Amino acid sequence: QVQLVESGGGLVQAGGSLRLSCAASGRTFNNYAMGWFRRAPGKEREFVAAIRWSGGSTNYADSVKGRFTISRDNAKKMVYLQMNSLKPEDTAVYYCAADRYNRIATMTWAYDYWGQGTQVTVSS
């Protein structure tokens, strides 16, 4: 089983940057694909980015491509989301998730474990 804890959220002005972190614990973390999802007020949870356990393949939502970068450090059991050029529409609770089948999928049901989320608020 994998436990995930997000951190790094906060209030930032439009055009600014934040780096989210997800700390993992439990067995076989380095064999899991990791994803970031977000849920804005009044909306369903949506895919943001994902990365295979090797770090060699990534997947991004069109809305964040070119602005966000997902990375991981398996030795530290950490996954990161660097968010640049933030927009007010990026405001959401951000969640990290782990997929034991290493699929870098865009669907929430593909992920086995979830963190509790960290709030990101972007002011205009």
Short mmCIF file of C-alpha atoms in Angstrom, two decimals:
data_model
loop_
_atom_site.label_atom_id
_atom_site.label_comp_id
_atom_site.label_asym_id
_atom_site.label_seq_id
_atom_site.Cartn_x
_atom_site.Cartn_y
_atom_site.Cartn_z
CA GLN A 1 0.00 0.00 0.00
CA VAL A 2 1.08 3.59 -0.71
CA GLN A 3 0.39 6.68 1.39
CA LEU A 4 0.61 10.12 -0.25
CA VAL A 5 0.85 13.60 1.30
CA GLU A 6 0.81 16.78 -0.80
CA SER A 7 2.37 20.11 0.15
CA GLY A 8 3.38 23.42 -1.41
CA GLY A 9 0.00 24.94 -2.16
CA GLY A 10 -0.86 28.52 -1.35
CA LEU A 11 -1.93 31.90 -2.67
CA VAL A 12 -0.09 33.30 -5.69
CA GLN A 13 -0.68 36.11 -8.17
CA ALA A 14 -1.45 35.42 -11.81
CA GLY A 15 1.76 34.87 -13.73
CA GLY A 16 3.55 33.51 -10.69
CA SER A 17 4.86 30.05 -9.89
CA LEU A 18 4.41 27.33 -7.32
CA ARG A 19 6.03 23.96 -6.82
CA LEU A 20 3.87 21.22 -5.36
CA SER A 21 5.40 18.19 -3.68
CA CYS A 22 3.99 14.77 -2.94
CA ALA A 23 5.71 12.58 -0.39
CA ALA A 24 5.09 8.85 -0.70
CA SER A 25 5.55 6.05 1.76
CA GLY A 26 4.96 2.33 1.59
CA ARG A 27 6.24 -0.51 -0.51
CA THR A 28 7.14 -0.42 -4.22
CA PHE A 29 6.66 3.33 -4.74
CA ASN A 30 9.21 3.34 -7.57
CA ASN A 31 7.09 0.88 -9.56
CA TYR A 32 4.03 3.17 -9.67
CA ALA A 33 3.09 5.78 -12.20
CA MET A 34 2.27 9.03 -10.43
CA GLY A 35 -0.32 11.59 -11.43
CA TRP A 36 -1.55 15.04 -10.48
CA PHE A 37 -5.24 15.90 -10.61
CA ARG A 38 -7.16 18.98 -9.56
CA ARG A 39 -10.69 19.88 -8.56
CA ALA A 40 -11.94 23.43 -8.96
CA PRO A 41 -15.01 24.68 -7.06
CA GLY A 42 -18.19 23.25 -8.56
CA LYS A 43 -16.30 20.98 -10.96
CA GLU A 44 -15.25 17.35 -11.09
CA ARG A 45 -11.70 16.23 -10.53
CA GLU A 46 -9.65 16.57 -13.72
CA PHE A 47 -6.35 15.24 -14.96
CA VAL A 48 -3.31 17.52 -14.89
CA ALA A 49 -0.15 15.46 -15.45
CA ALA A 50 1.32 11.99 -14.99
CA ILE A 51 4.72 10.32 -15.08
CA ARG A 52 5.84 6.68 -15.36
CA TRP A 53 7.85 5.13 -12.58
CA SER A 54 11.04 5.38 -14.64
CA GLY A 55 10.50 9.08 -15.29
CA GLY A 56 10.98 8.43 -19.01
CA SER A 57 7.45 9.16 -20.15
CA THR A 58 4.99 11.90 -19.18
CA ASN A 59 1.47 12.97 -20.03
CA TYR A 60 -0.06 16.46 -19.68
CA ALA A 61 -3.48 17.98 -20.00
CA ASP A 62 -3.68 20.44 -22.89
CA SER A 63 -4.62 23.21 -20.47
CA VAL A 64 -1.28 23.01 -18.65
CA LYS A 65 1.09 21.86 -21.38
CA GLY A 66 4.08 24.18 -21.63
CA ARG A 67 3.40 25.70 -18.21
CA PHE A 68 3.53 22.76 -15.79
CA THR A 69 6.24 20.13 -15.40
CA ILE A 70 5.90 16.85 -13.53
CA SER A 71 8.99 15.13 -12.17
CA ARG A 72 9.92 12.51 -9.61
CA ASP A 73 12.78 11.43 -7.42
CA ASN A 74 12.32 7.77 -6.60
CA ALA A 75 15.27 7.68 -4.21
CA LYS A 76 13.47 10.30 -2.11
CA LYS A 77 10.00 8.86 -2.80
CA MET A 78 8.86 12.27 -4.05
CA VAL A 79 6.90 13.56 -7.01
CA TYR A 80 6.70 17.24 -7.96
CA LEU A 81 4.57 19.56 -10.02
CA GLN A 82 6.28 22.77 -11.08
CA MET A 83 3.59 25.27 -12.05
CA ASN A 84 4.62 28.38 -13.98
CA SER A 85 2.63 31.20 -15.58
CA LEU A 86 -0.27 30.47 -13.28
CA LYS A 87 -3.75 31.63 -14.24
CA PRO A 88 -6.84 32.22 -12.11
CA GLU A 89 -8.44 29.17 -13.74
CA ASP A 90 -5.69 27.03 -12.19
CA THR A 91 -7.29 27.65 -8.80
CA ALA A 92 -8.19 24.25 -7.38
CA VAL A 93 -7.37 21.62 -4.83
CA TYR A 94 -4.49 19.59 -6.26
CA TYR A 95 -4.15 15.88 -5.56
CA CYS A 96 -1.38 13.41 -6.24
CA ALA A 97 -2.21 9.82 -7.07
CA ALA A 98 -0.44 6.51 -7.64
CA ASP A 99 -1.20 3.84 -10.25
CA ARG A 100 0.28 0.40 -9.64
CA TYR A 101 -0.10 -0.48 -13.34
CA ASN A 102 2.18 2.37 -14.46
CA ARG A 103 -0.24 3.65 -17.12
CA ILE A 104 0.05 7.48 -16.84
CA ALA A 105 -3.70 7.45 -17.41
CA THR A 106 -5.98 10.49 -17.52
CA MET A 107 -8.93 8.86 -15.72
CA THR A 108 -9.33 9.07 -11.97
CA TRP A 109 -10.45 5.43 -11.69
CA ALA A 110 -7.08 4.24 -13.01
CA TYR A 111 -5.33 5.34 -9.82
CA ASP A 112 -5.18 3.21 -6.71
CA TYR A 113 -4.04 5.67 -4.04
CA TRP A 114 -4.73 9.35 -3.43
CA GLY A 115 -3.48 12.11 -1.20
CA GLN A 116 -5.79 14.50 0.63
CA GLY A 117 -4.98 17.50 -1.56
CA THR A 118 -3.41 20.93 -1.26
CA GLN A 119 -5.14 24.21 -2.10
CA VAL A 120 -3.78 26.43 -4.87
CA THR A 121 -5.36 29.86 -5.26
CA VAL A 122 -4.34 32.18 -8.11
CA SER A 123 -5.47 35.79 -7.84
CA SER A 124 -6.01 38.04 -10.84
#
